[in-house]
Amino acid sequence: MPKHRITDEEALAFHVDPTPGKFEISPTVPMTSQRDLSLAYSPGVAVPCEAIAADPSTAYDYTNKGNLVAVISNGTAVLGLGNLGALGSKPVMEGKAVLFKRFADVNSIDIELDTEDPDEIINAVRLMGPTFGGINLEDIKAPECFIIEQKLKEEMDIPVFHDDQHGTAVICAAGLLNALHLSGKKIEDCKIVLNGAGAAGIACIELIKSMGARHENCIACDTKGVIYQGRTEGMNQWKSAHAVNTELRTLEEAMVGADVFLGVSVKGAVTQDMVKSMADNPVIFAMANPDPEITPEEAHEVRNDAIVATGRSDYPNQVNNVLGFPYLFRGALDIHARAINDEMKIACAQALAKLAREDVPDEVAMAYGKKLSFGRDYIIPTPFDPRLIYMIPTAVARAGMDTGVARRPIIDMEGYEQSLKARMDPTASILRGITARARQNQATMIFAEGDDPHVLRAAVQYQRNGYGRALVIGRQDNVRELLETAGLGDAVRELRVVNAANTENLDEYKDFLYGRLQRDGFDRHDVHRLAARDRHVFASLMLQHGHGDGLITGATRKSAYVLDRINHVFDARASDGAVGVTALLVKGRIVLMADTLVHEWPETEDMADIAERAAAVARGLGLEPRVAFVSFSTFGYPKSERAQKLHEAPAILDARGVDFEYDGEMTADVALNPEVMAQYPFCRLSGPANILVVPARHSASISVKMMQELAGATVIGPILSGIDKPIQICSTNSTSNDILNMAVLAAARLGEKK
């Protein structure tokens, strides 16, 4: 599978569009009326203020403290970039904040402190303690990070966690538990070599020792060599704690007979000769970023019995901190913990190790394009495993309660686990599955409108993100000029630009088109003009003749016009079974609206057809279809001729014997709100509908636009379904990212007639 390439221009554009930065703050209470404002601020706010002053623990009840973490840095050790300063670190800290939200529904604020003085940082963070439920320190260089963390742990009564240290240590420990399980070794018997005695390295060795590794069996190395008792050069109190009585002086010497290598150092620090000298079934965690101390290929070339992990996502066994910190804090916050202690970190590591040994859900396998099972290439769970959100925090919370750091222990652990499952955004896994299928299919995608900069940017992103090959319809000079203007001049060499006027296949295309249109009043001249000059028709002809695998169009012309052009080549009319289905993603829910593109005013039979096509799209998204025929009437009341076809459509599906849930007619609140639906116990839907079939295209369009503008819904589509080839039509206000999303849907063959 191709590796992804992200350009500087793409990275900058991602941080600019649609608004600068990566997150915003939204209220969780109504703020519309004078009463709302009076309750939110003066005078109503006085009541919780007095309650908290009387009992500080109620701050967790009346404020957001219990689900708010500060991500704090001074920018002295930013990723692999070094000392960029406080402001230079802000994009990374914003990124950490959105990871907290994405993976564990933890609200987070980034705070960049413009000082390198540890005392100033300690004082600033300590003074902010009342605001937050936890503190995540990030990208602060050693040894200052040790001083800052230790002092804050002593002075604050909320969890303080330096992720560069302990996050890496937790994931490393989880992987090591499973690697030793596979190799049949016990941690207390293993000779362990660490290279890199900075923040992460020392945290790794300390956690592993607390899990049973013996001090005398752990050899730590830095740039000066082995850290041995009596060494004075380049030493500090944290390194000294791990000095051992040994005659070994170099990493090369230490590696002889080693069972485990842990690297948090630099590229190339480990040679193949060092790997050869290790014990049987060696465990190699080469975690230097962006390039490991030794690559898995290099290690396996000399030792096929080695178990290798790195920090990179393009190799198996990624040591990824996102597996740890969101869930550690989730569990700690939910028990109102005073700290995150070693027992909680060990519980996290053990839960991660246990999860990797269990069967992997199909949705995870689909997202990664391969079946995963516990073994040498799968000792650490993947970051997108949906079980992480409810398995890891529960283990952390239990450990926190057992060790006495919980202010508010959880009584109903089963109920807690269910509440964690409810926090998971199902739309993320759905979109991830589509993306994985697209990458696996490696479709050659035809982008019909090569004279539009948004389309060109999407085509470049499609190819550079590893989805497949991008073909652009246009003139070479024009495409080059537009790409250069967009700052993507280097992409001209990557894209294949196809000019309709001089393609070698034009005669073949015209013959086919004349055969389709000759009895519809088109002569040879008309057909030539369509095939050679209309990019929508030409692109459709390319797709029809197998010169591409999918088609993206519509960004520059209205959908009705584009659909008419496509119909010259394909059978894409309502009478042919074509349907447009729009996906609405809002507040962790996904609802499909149909028909939003093809049927102007569907009749009863059409309603049933639309439901079937929409159900097929839903299953393509990984949803189990639940169709509601939506009207202003609910199950016959009020009676109206306008609602009659929606009332009759379920009977047609009954006769067809379809294999999905459906019912109607009903109002939108009955379809979507389980409490309202419960008032109709005879309703055949087992839960809220995820497909709404509406009376006509105009009502579908109005509904979609209102959800987009008033509710902030993310809109994907309309997804054109029921055609022999993958064709997707964008809207004329599409951004490059919208166009890319439609290309991914086409590449995943969503909506294609089976």
PDB file of C-alpha atoms in Angstrom, residues 176 186-190 192 205-218:
ATOM      1  CA  LEU A 176       6.805  -5.337  25.932  1.00  0.00           C
ATOM      2  CA  LYS A 186       9.680 -13.312  32.067  1.00  0.00           C
ATOM      3  CA  ILE A 187      10.415  -9.641  32.595  1.00  0.00           C
ATOM      4  CA  GLU A 188      12.368 -10.311  35.786  1.00  0.00           C
ATOM      5  CA  ASP A 189      14.773 -12.586  33.899  1.00  0.00           C
ATOM      6  CA  CYS A 190      15.397 -10.320  30.893  1.00  0.00           C
ATOM      7  CA  ILE A 192      17.165  -4.943  29.020  1.00  0.00           C
ATOM      8  CA  ILE A 205      12.968   2.084  32.373  1.00  0.00           C
ATOM      9  CA  GLU A 206      11.347   3.250  35.630  1.00  0.00           C
ATOM     10  CA  LEU A 207       7.929   1.887  34.683  1.00  0.00           C
ATOM     11  CA  ILE A 208       9.383  -1.405  33.490  1.00  0.00           C
ATOM     12  CA  LYS A 209      11.277  -1.765  36.772  1.00  0.00           C
ATOM     13  CA  SER A 210       8.061  -1.109  38.690  1.00  0.00           C
ATOM     14  CA  MET A 211       6.528  -3.965  36.680  1.00  0.00           C
ATOM     15  CA  GLY A 212       9.188  -6.450  37.745  1.00  0.00           C
ATOM     16  CA  ALA A 213      12.377  -5.825  35.758  1.00  0.00           C
ATOM     17  CA  ARG A 214      15.450  -6.077  38.014  1.00  0.00           C
ATOM     18  CA  HIS A 215      17.684  -3.047  38.409  1.00  0.00           C
ATOM     19  CA  GLU A 216      20.893  -4.996  37.774  1.00  0.00           C
ATOM     20  CA  ASN A 217      19.484  -6.377  34.506  1.00  0.00           C
ATOM     21  CA  CYS A 218      18.734  -2.938  33.059  1.00  0.00           C
TER      22      CYS A 218
END
